[in-house]
Amino acid sequence: MYLTRREILAAFLGTPFALAACSDNTSREFPDGEIVGTNVNLGHILRENRNFEVPAGNWQTVKVAIIGAGIAGLSAGWKFAREGFNDFVLLELEKEIGGTSQSSVGNPVGYPWGAHYLPVPFPENAELVSLLDEMSLTEGRRASGEILIREEFLCRDPEERVFYKGRWYDGLYLHVGESDEDKRQIDQFQKGIDRWVSWRGNDGKRAFAVPVANCSTDAQATALDKISFAEWLRQLDFTSERLLWYCDYACRDDYGLKLDQTSAWAGLFYFCSRVRKSGDESQAFITFPEGNGRFVNHFLEKVREKVRRDHAVVSIIPNEKGVDVVCLNENELRGFHCEKVIFASPIFTAPYVIRGFNENPAFAAGEFQHNAWFVANLFLKDRPKPRFAKDFPLSWDNVLYESPSLGYVNATHQKGIDYGATVWTYYYPMCAEEKGRTKLFNYEWRELADVCLTDLARAHPDIYELTTRIDIMRWGHAMISPRPDFIWSGVREKAMRPYRNIHFAHTDLSGIPLFEEAFYHGLRAAGEIMR
Amino acid sequence: MKRTPLLFLNVIIIATCGLIYELLAGTLSSYVLGDSVTQFSLIIGIYLFAMGVGSWASRYIDRNIAEKFVDIELAVAVIGGFSAPLLFLTFANLSYFGIVLYSMVFIIGTLVGLEIPLLMRILKDELDFKDLVSKVLALDYIGALAASLLFPIFLVPKLGLNRTSLLFGMLNAAVGIWGTWLLEPLIKRNINILRVKGFVILALLFIAFIKADSLTTLAEDNLFTDNIIYAKSSPYQRIVVTKGKTGHALFLNGNLQFNSFDEYRYHEALVHPAFAAFGENPKRILVLGGGDGLALREILKYKSVENVTLVDLDPGMTELSKALPALAELNRNAYDDPRVSVTNADAFFWLDNNTLEPFDIAIVDFPDPNNFALGKLYTTRFYKLLKSKLKPDSAIVIQCTSPLIARKSYWSIIKTLEAVGFIVKPYQTTVPSFGVWGYALAKLQPFETPSKPPANIDLKFLNDNSFASMFDFPSDTTLPLEEIEINRLDNQALVRYYEMEWRRFE
């Protein structure tokens, strides 16, 4: 498939913009860079349907194998290590661990490849709080029990800004040029959120809480999952363009889905779950230059000897004694005789690797749909000059109102480095595209880098001169998609039950892609096994 | 001499010049007023309309057409040629900029609108109408194309706006002067006066073209009341030093940092209370900010001081303070003192990433917190980092903006210091160039408010009688009754207070 630059830009950034961008001179200097990450094509190996005969000398015995060193798998390992249980291995397909929380080391700061913050948890999320204590991120408790996070780890102000019609403004919701009707609607929307924050179900639980396992199962709340967030807003007569944009941005940012693709329950979850009580602000963000890579590295310190990188699990065979796990490592097959397995990989992959799953499925793994993203890290030798004196200054999160991308996060922000070289992480969810995943993998580095620079150039015309390098990671299966009628359809409950000594643990099982959910399921699975 | 082809060459030059002035005005106005779409649209609209006015007005010129044509050329040369420099001068005073800009565009447009109809009438006797219209208009448009290509590719990058404007003024003048020869038979009188006028204008434009470099400074001169003796943009800020009747002054991004007339008041009040509070024999001193070296001058008055570490963001500033005679004289060559070592770094990052022996005294002299990058240097996080570089008996002082103009900002800094465990003694004094100015003297253990400056130090401002009064606050500068927020990295409350309070005076 060959596409012209104009067609590619039109596909990613919209036709009118592509037409304008293509009239630019394209001969300007283009930075270096490459596609990084994911090089193992597991799907390909599995489709070859090889006979995975492990040489006799390559078998080991271990009590538990954790499959997948993303946050869920690492959390399970962390829990084991904490409880003094050491007979386990942690198998990771890639050379880098951390899944979508992975990061890179850089100068002057590291930078993320995906997840990059954690809202301050409520004190009742005791295990997560104990992790934060262990990492010395906390400095005590308020009299009310709320945990106090050390200042240098709380997202530094200014947190967000938005670029609209040539200028930067404070905040994410666009206030400038708001009509009275817009004001009334955002106010009304806020009241709706507040109502759900203080709502309690017939089981006494909040409608939206982290982890999702603590959410009320009262039908009044879960019925929201039947419709899209767009439909919910429509039913309540919300029409304000900037309010709809704000909600759409929230869905794209947290779920990689558009407003009409997101379940209303999930949409409200974003707005309600991090608000303590009605009228409060949302919980502050804990963040690091390298994003959630900080957590990955902390977990890694605790389980370093257990981690086996570049171990592609190709076959999981449940039997009478337990489970056999077969991996491909540097073209050699290795096997583990285990008693238990924690399957901490995307749930949709289960039928491909678990022997006998397809013949007798415990749940519909295909319901766990993922979406595609690409993430670019831009290495800047200096910051762009503000175009207008009144432009709101460079913030942590910098969002372009008129773009299908999510904008960029400035890695040096949290370290207080306000001058000179920096790294920007640019996020692009493929939610507007049909067959986004196929498209994503059809494009070369140069084309994706062009999309990224062309998009950013509308706010920063000097971006071409300032960017020395762009590295891009393509996430074919970035995160679970909470589309309507998934979270409360019942499939998650089924998948949470062990399947013949295989315990599933992944944020997929919450239906919401969050660090806290992955952490919860990792600990839950580890706890079930140790019990 | 065959006149017609040469007159056609004039058409091209005139057309090119005309469009260049229009592009210049558009570019300058979008530089100064922003919003290039609106600016270009307005400029083009007014310009074309004015050309229409000029064309229409040409009917009222009945006699001496050739002479009038030369006069118009010279008028365009003057107004068009000096348009960019004049606009540069005007933008120091934004309220007039729009009026000057649009009037100028209208006048140039009208004059340019007169040119072609007049030229066509001059040529009408030599060609038939069909030929005339087709040639003149075609060449007119070719000139426009030439201008629009030259302007972005060559003129702006190579010559800059001022020189471009002056160069095309000279071309217009040349067309005028040359016209006096080309059209000699048609010009009935005053031909020598026209030529003299032409050459004078050409000479003026030429001088301005040679001197164009100083024009930008001239424009900046109007922003400041005194003469500029130094102006440079570093990667961090615009540094301007001026010299006036009262002495030298330093501006960073247009904000006054000191005036030599009364800076000793500010710097004596900044440095000596901390030394008085510390007591005997301070040895290791830290200065954060203060790149002008004036706090250093005060610190180096103490014989016991063994080393002074100065951390300032901008090497442009510290080097200037050492090298510019006016500044070096003022800071008494403080940078040449072997006890002083300079580090150019953002103090926030520097404190966070260096393990150092603790200091006896820290002098914190940052610019006012008027943006987030500066605001972080006044947060609890910053003061905690600073605290880790102190001994239990160390003394620190912080410049904290004006408690009169920015009362909440001032007390927010005091509260912030207290929040990280400092015992703070707020004080203020009067610096005429600034007004009422506030500081915070602080230690990590309870201490007596010092009552007089240290003995045997040569001082111009502080004395035993007035020293203690700095610690008394008149009622309009005391802690306000309402809740004052502590400035943290994650709320940057101070920047918001400061913006709100100082905006009233803009």
PDB file of C-alpha atoms in Angstrom, chain B residues 250-445:
ATOM      1  CA  LEU B 250      19.800  47.215  34.784  1.00  0.00           C
ATOM      2  CA  PHE B 251      16.655  45.757  33.223  1.00  0.00           C
ATOM      3  CA  LEU B 252      15.881  42.084  32.735  1.00  0.00           C
ATOM      4  CA  ASN B 253      13.009  41.497  30.303  1.00  0.00           C
ATOM      5  CA  GLY B 254      12.114  45.140  30.760  1.00  0.00           C
ATOM      6  CA  ASN B 255      11.883  44.868  34.576  1.00  0.00           C
ATOM      7  CA  LEU B 256      14.122  47.183  36.590  1.00  0.00           C
ATOM      8  CA  GLN B 257      16.653  45.253  38.676  1.00  0.00           C
ATOM      9  CA  PHE B 258      18.539  48.182  40.162  1.00  0.00           C
ATOM     10  CA  ASN B 259      19.420  51.801  39.667  1.00  0.00           C
ATOM     11  CA  SER B 260      22.901  52.785  40.810  1.00  0.00           C
ATOM     12  CA  PHE B 261      21.405  55.867  42.405  1.00  0.00           C
ATOM     13  CA  ASP B 262      19.838  53.901  45.254  1.00  0.00           C
ATOM     14  CA  GLU B 263      20.819  50.233  44.795  1.00  0.00           C
ATOM     15  CA  TYR B 264      23.060  50.421  47.902  1.00  0.00           C
ATOM     16  CA  ARG B 265      19.904  50.791  49.974  1.00  0.00           C
ATOM     17  CA  TYR B 266      18.499  47.597  48.522  1.00  0.00           C
ATOM     18  CA  HIS B 267      21.748  45.610  48.772  1.00  0.00           C
ATOM     19  CA  GLU B 268      22.799  46.781  52.217  1.00  0.00           C
ATOM     20  CA  ALA B 269      19.351  45.894  53.493  1.00  0.00           C
ATOM     21  CA  LEU B 270      19.554  42.544  51.729  1.00  0.00           C
ATOM     22  CA  VAL B 271      22.933  41.420  53.009  1.00  0.00           C
ATOM     23  CA  HIS B 272      23.774  42.884  56.414  1.00  0.00           C
ATOM     24  CA  PRO B 273      20.790  41.792  58.540  1.00  0.00           C
ATOM     25  CA  ALA B 274      21.671  38.152  57.769  1.00  0.00           C
ATOM     26  CA  PHE B 275      25.261  38.765  58.863  1.00  0.00           C
ATOM     27  CA  ALA B 276      24.011  40.499  62.017  1.00  0.00           C
ATOM     28  CA  ALA B 277      21.746  37.531  62.757  1.00  0.00           C
ATOM     29  CA  PHE B 278      24.463  34.953  62.150  1.00  0.00           C
ATOM     30  CA  GLY B 279      26.974  36.506  64.546  1.00  0.00           C
ATOM     31  CA  GLU B 280      30.713  35.924  64.668  1.00  0.00           C
ATOM     32  CA  ASN B 281      32.908  34.877  61.788  1.00  0.00           C
ATOM     33  CA  PRO B 282      30.714  33.741  58.916  1.00  0.00           C
ATOM     34  CA  LYS B 283      32.904  31.820  56.492  1.00  0.00           C
ATOM     35  CA  ARG B 284      30.888  30.050  53.800  1.00  0.00           C
ATOM     36  CA  ILE B 285      28.334  32.143  51.975  1.00  0.00           C
ATOM     37  CA  LEU B 286      25.849  31.088  49.306  1.00  0.00           C
ATOM     38  CA  VAL B 287      24.293  33.596  46.923  1.00  0.00           C
ATOM     39  CA  LEU B 288      21.389  32.417  44.768  1.00  0.00           C
ATOM     40  CA  GLY B 289      20.592  34.790  41.917  1.00  0.00           C
ATOM     41  CA  GLY B 290      22.241  38.182  42.283  1.00  0.00           C
ATOM     42  CA  GLY B 291      24.235  37.935  39.057  1.00  0.00           C
ATOM     43  CA  ASP B 292      24.802  41.699  39.077  1.00  0.00           C
ATOM     44  CA  GLY B 293      27.441  41.144  41.778  1.00  0.00           C
ATOM     45  CA  LEU B 294      26.092  43.892  44.025  1.00  0.00           C
ATOM     46  CA  ALA B 295      25.214  41.541  46.883  1.00  0.00           C
ATOM     47  CA  LEU B 296      28.710  40.103  46.454  1.00  0.00           C
ATOM     48  CA  ARG B 297      30.159  43.569  46.972  1.00  0.00           C
ATOM     49  CA  GLU B 298      28.440  43.797  50.345  1.00  0.00           C
ATOM     50  CA  ILE B 299      29.384  40.244  51.362  1.00  0.00           C
ATOM     51  CA  LEU B 300      33.054  40.769  50.528  1.00  0.00           C
ATOM     52  CA  LYS B 301      33.201  43.587  53.047  1.00  0.00           C
ATOM     53  CA  TYR B 302      33.486  40.896  55.735  1.00  0.00           C
ATOM     54  CA  LYS B 303      37.050  39.788  56.342  1.00  0.00           C
ATOM     55  CA  SER B 304      35.993  36.486  57.902  1.00  0.00           C
ATOM     56  CA  VAL B 305      34.315  35.296  54.681  1.00  0.00           C
ATOM     57  CA  GLU B 306      36.429  32.554  53.128  1.00  0.00           C
ATOM     58  CA  ASN B 307      34.367  31.636  50.128  1.00  0.00           C
ATOM     59  CA  VAL B 308      31.253  32.777  48.366  1.00  0.00           C
ATOM     60  CA  THR B 309      29.398  30.493  45.970  1.00  0.00           C
ATOM     61  CA  LEU B 310      27.180  32.397  43.574  1.00  0.00           C
ATOM     62  CA  VAL B 311      24.611  30.464  41.541  1.00  0.00           C
ATOM     63  CA  ASP B 312      22.963  32.429  38.770  1.00  0.00           C
ATOM     64  CA  LEU B 313      21.060  31.010  35.819  1.00  0.00           C
ATOM     65  CA  ASP B 314      22.467  33.231  33.139  1.00  0.00           C
ATOM     66  CA  PRO B 315      26.164  33.307  32.198  1.00  0.00           C
ATOM     67  CA  GLY B 316      25.287  36.333  30.073  1.00  0.00           C
ATOM     68  CA  MET B 317      24.480  38.203  33.280  1.00  0.00           C
ATOM     69  CA  THR B 318      27.430  37.151  35.441  1.00  0.00           C
ATOM     70  CA  GLU B 319      29.907  37.714  32.612  1.00  0.00           C
ATOM     71  CA  LEU B 320      28.465  41.117  31.873  1.00  0.00           C
ATOM     72  CA  SER B 321      28.766  42.133  35.531  1.00  0.00           C
ATOM     73  CA  LYS B 322      32.426  41.255  35.390  1.00  0.00           C
ATOM     74  CA  ALA B 323      33.197  42.730  31.978  1.00  0.00           C
ATOM     75  CA  LEU B 324      31.067  45.859  31.594  1.00  0.00           C
ATOM     76  CA  PRO B 325      33.085  48.651  33.246  1.00  0.00           C
ATOM     77  CA  ALA B 326      29.968  50.424  34.535  1.00  0.00           C
ATOM     78  CA  LEU B 327      28.820  47.275  36.362  1.00  0.00           C
ATOM     79  CA  ALA B 328      32.265  46.097  37.460  1.00  0.00           C
ATOM     80  CA  GLU B 329      32.878  49.495  39.000  1.00  0.00           C
ATOM     81  CA  LEU B 330      29.565  49.334  40.782  1.00  0.00           C
ATOM     82  CA  ASN B 331      30.179  45.854  42.226  1.00  0.00           C
ATOM     83  CA  ARG B 332      33.809  46.796  42.948  1.00  0.00           C
ATOM     84  CA  ASN B 333      35.134  44.002  40.758  1.00  0.00           C
ATOM     85  CA  ALA B 334      33.554  41.463  43.053  1.00  0.00           C
ATOM     86  CA  TYR B 335      33.951  38.726  40.437  1.00  0.00           C
ATOM     87  CA  ASP B 336      37.727  39.140  40.486  1.00  0.00           C
ATOM     88  CA  ASP B 337      37.894  38.366  44.200  1.00  0.00           C
ATOM     89  CA  PRO B 338      39.487  34.917  44.637  1.00  0.00           C
ATOM     90  CA  ARG B 339      36.949  34.064  47.331  1.00  0.00           C
ATOM     91  CA  VAL B 340      34.105  34.137  44.787  1.00  0.00           C
ATOM     92  CA  SER B 341      33.179  31.135  42.662  1.00  0.00           C
ATOM     93  CA  VAL B 342      30.400  31.312  40.075  1.00  0.00           C
ATOM     94  CA  THR B 343      28.122  28.525  38.869  1.00  0.00           C
ATOM     95  CA  ASN B 344      25.662  29.125  36.062  1.00  0.00           C
ATOM     96  CA  ALA B 345      22.683  26.880  36.748  1.00  0.00           C
ATOM     97  CA  ASP B 346      19.047  26.957  37.689  1.00  0.00           C
ATOM     98  CA  ALA B 347      19.301  27.134  41.499  1.00  0.00           C
ATOM     99  CA  PHE B 348      16.408  24.696  41.916  1.00  0.00           C
ATOM    100  CA  PHE B 349      18.132  21.975  39.939  1.00  0.00           C
ATOM    101  CA  TRP B 350      21.530  22.845  41.386  1.00  0.00           C
ATOM    102  CA  LEU B 351      20.384  22.488  44.998  1.00  0.00           C
ATOM    103  CA  ASP B 352      18.641  19.229  44.157  1.00  0.00           C
ATOM    104  CA  ASN B 353      21.653  17.667  42.457  1.00  0.00           C
ATOM    105  CA  ASN B 354      24.675  18.710  44.481  1.00  0.00           C
ATOM    106  CA  THR B 355      25.917  17.576  47.844  1.00  0.00           C
ATOM    107  CA  LEU B 356      27.714  20.434  49.482  1.00  0.00           C
ATOM    108  CA  GLU B 357      29.230  21.377  52.745  1.00  0.00           C
ATOM    109  CA  PRO B 358      26.677  23.482  54.590  1.00  0.00           C
ATOM    110  CA  PHE B 359      26.760  27.269  54.354  1.00  0.00           C
ATOM    111  CA  ASP B 360      26.764  29.816  57.173  1.00  0.00           C
ATOM    112  CA  ILE B 361      24.692  32.371  55.339  1.00  0.00           C
ATOM    113  CA  ALA B 362      22.528  32.138  52.220  1.00  0.00           C
ATOM    114  CA  ILE B 363      21.440  35.274  50.344  1.00  0.00           C
ATOM    115  CA  VAL B 364      18.519  34.564  48.005  1.00  0.00           C
ATOM    116  CA  ASP B 365      18.117  37.353  45.473  1.00  0.00           C
ATOM    117  CA  PHE B 366      15.953  36.095  42.603  1.00  0.00           C
ATOM    118  CA  PRO B 367      13.841  38.235  40.296  1.00  0.00           C
ATOM    119  CA  ASP B 368      10.248  38.614  41.445  1.00  0.00           C
ATOM    120  CA  PRO B 369       8.068  35.514  40.938  1.00  0.00           C
ATOM    121  CA  ASN B 370       6.342  36.712  37.769  1.00  0.00           C
ATOM    122  CA  ASN B 371       6.343  33.340  36.010  1.00  0.00           C
ATOM    123  CA  PHE B 372       6.192  29.652  36.916  1.00  0.00           C
ATOM    124  CA  ALA B 373       9.897  29.072  36.283  1.00  0.00           C
ATOM    125  CA  LEU B 374      10.714  31.738  38.890  1.00  0.00           C
ATOM    126  CA  GLY B 375       7.776  30.792  41.125  1.00  0.00           C
ATOM    127  CA  LYS B 376       9.340  27.384  41.807  1.00  0.00           C
ATOM    128  CA  LEU B 377      12.260  29.194  43.491  1.00  0.00           C
ATOM    129  CA  TYR B 378       9.891  30.378  46.227  1.00  0.00           C
ATOM    130  CA  THR B 379       8.188  27.050  47.039  1.00  0.00           C
ATOM    131  CA  THR B 380       8.261  24.831  50.114  1.00  0.00           C
ATOM    132  CA  ARG B 381      10.184  22.323  48.001  1.00  0.00           C
ATOM    133  CA  PHE B 382      12.845  24.887  47.193  1.00  0.00           C
ATOM    134  CA  TYR B 383      13.189  26.025  50.783  1.00  0.00           C
ATOM    135  CA  LYS B 384      13.490  22.401  51.899  1.00  0.00           C
ATOM    136  CA  LEU B 385      16.335  21.923  49.435  1.00  0.00           C
ATOM    137  CA  LEU B 386      17.955  25.083  50.730  1.00  0.00           C
ATOM    138  CA  LYS B 387      17.471  23.929  54.309  1.00  0.00           C
ATOM    139  CA  SER B 388      19.470  20.792  53.573  1.00  0.00           C
ATOM    140  CA  LYS B 389      22.462  22.993  52.710  1.00  0.00           C
ATOM    141  CA  LEU B 390      22.421  24.856  56.052  1.00  0.00           C
ATOM    142  CA  LYS B 391      23.733  24.341  59.579  1.00  0.00           C
ATOM    143  CA  PRO B 392      21.430  24.609  62.597  1.00  0.00           C
ATOM    144  CA  ASP B 393      22.649  28.176  63.243  1.00  0.00           C
ATOM    145  CA  SER B 394      22.814  29.392  59.629  1.00  0.00           C
ATOM    146  CA  ALA B 395      21.024  32.584  58.654  1.00  0.00           C
ATOM    147  CA  ILE B 396      19.273  33.192  55.363  1.00  0.00           C
ATOM    148  CA  VAL B 397      17.669  36.185  53.725  1.00  0.00           C
ATOM    149  CA  ILE B 398      15.246  36.288  50.827  1.00  0.00           C
ATOM    150  CA  GLN B 399      14.164  39.215  48.709  1.00  0.00           C
ATOM    151  CA  CYS B 400      10.369  39.003  48.670  1.00  0.00           C
ATOM    152  CA  THR B 401       8.959  41.750  46.370  1.00  0.00           C
ATOM    153  CA  SER B 402       7.001  44.734  47.697  1.00  0.00           C
ATOM    154  CA  PRO B 403       4.751  44.192  50.736  1.00  0.00           C
ATOM    155  CA  LEU B 404       2.922  47.372  49.777  1.00  0.00           C
ATOM    156  CA  ILE B 405       2.125  46.599  46.159  1.00  0.00           C
ATOM    157  CA  ALA B 406       2.024  42.812  46.495  1.00  0.00           C
ATOM    158  CA  ARG B 407       1.011  42.296  50.079  1.00  0.00           C
ATOM    159  CA  LYS B 408      -0.374  38.775  49.698  1.00  0.00           C
ATOM    160  CA  SER B 409       2.625  37.718  47.632  1.00  0.00           C
ATOM    161  CA  TYR B 410       4.968  38.999  50.319  1.00  0.00           C
ATOM    162  CA  TRP B 411       3.204  37.222  53.168  1.00  0.00           C
ATOM    163  CA  SER B 412       2.788  34.082  51.107  1.00  0.00           C
ATOM    164  CA  ILE B 413       6.597  33.843  50.916  1.00  0.00           C
ATOM    165  CA  ILE B 414       6.867  34.371  54.687  1.00  0.00           C
ATOM    166  CA  LYS B 415       4.242  31.660  55.317  1.00  0.00           C
ATOM    167  CA  THR B 416       5.996  29.318  52.920  1.00  0.00           C
ATOM    168  CA  LEU B 417       9.275  29.697  54.791  1.00  0.00           C
ATOM    169  CA  GLU B 418       7.517  29.088  58.092  1.00  0.00           C
ATOM    170  CA  ALA B 419       5.841  25.987  56.674  1.00  0.00           C
ATOM    171  CA  VAL B 420       9.191  24.270  56.197  1.00  0.00           C
ATOM    172  CA  GLY B 421      10.350  25.115  59.726  1.00  0.00           C
ATOM    173  CA  PHE B 422      12.159  28.430  59.424  1.00  0.00           C
ATOM    174  CA  ILE B 423      11.761  31.046  62.144  1.00  0.00           C
ATOM    175  CA  VAL B 424      11.161  34.172  60.076  1.00  0.00           C
ATOM    176  CA  LYS B 425      11.675  37.844  60.865  1.00  0.00           C
ATOM    177  CA  PRO B 426      10.045  39.844  58.083  1.00  0.00           C
ATOM    178  CA  TYR B 427      11.469  43.303  57.402  1.00  0.00           C
ATOM    179  CA  GLN B 428      11.136  46.078  54.865  1.00  0.00           C
ATOM    180  CA  THR B 429      12.786  49.249  53.778  1.00  0.00           C
ATOM    181  CA  THR B 430      12.377  51.950  51.159  1.00  0.00           C
ATOM    182  CA  VAL B 431      14.289  51.919  47.902  1.00  0.00           C
ATOM    183  CA  PRO B 432      13.062  54.923  45.873  1.00  0.00           C
ATOM    184  CA  SER B 433      13.516  53.167  42.504  1.00  0.00           C
ATOM    185  CA  PHE B 434      11.353  50.257  43.683  1.00  0.00           C
ATOM    186  CA  GLY B 435       9.207  51.686  46.443  1.00  0.00           C
ATOM    187  CA  VAL B 436       8.661  49.867  49.733  1.00  0.00           C
ATOM    188  CA  TRP B 437      10.602  46.632  49.517  1.00  0.00           C
ATOM    189  CA  GLY B 438      10.307  43.466  51.590  1.00  0.00           C
ATOM    190  CA  TYR B 439      12.740  40.801  52.767  1.00  0.00           C
ATOM    191  CA  ALA B 440      12.648  37.752  55.000  1.00  0.00           C
ATOM    192  CA  LEU B 441      15.387  37.023  57.512  1.00  0.00           C
ATOM    193  CA  ALA B 442      15.217  33.438  58.755  1.00  0.00           C
ATOM    194  CA  LYS B 443      17.002  30.810  60.778  1.00  0.00           C
ATOM    195  CA  LEU B 444      16.271  27.229  61.673  1.00  0.00           C
ATOM    196  CA  GLN B 445      16.360  27.983  65.409  1.00  0.00           C
TER     197      GLN B 445
END
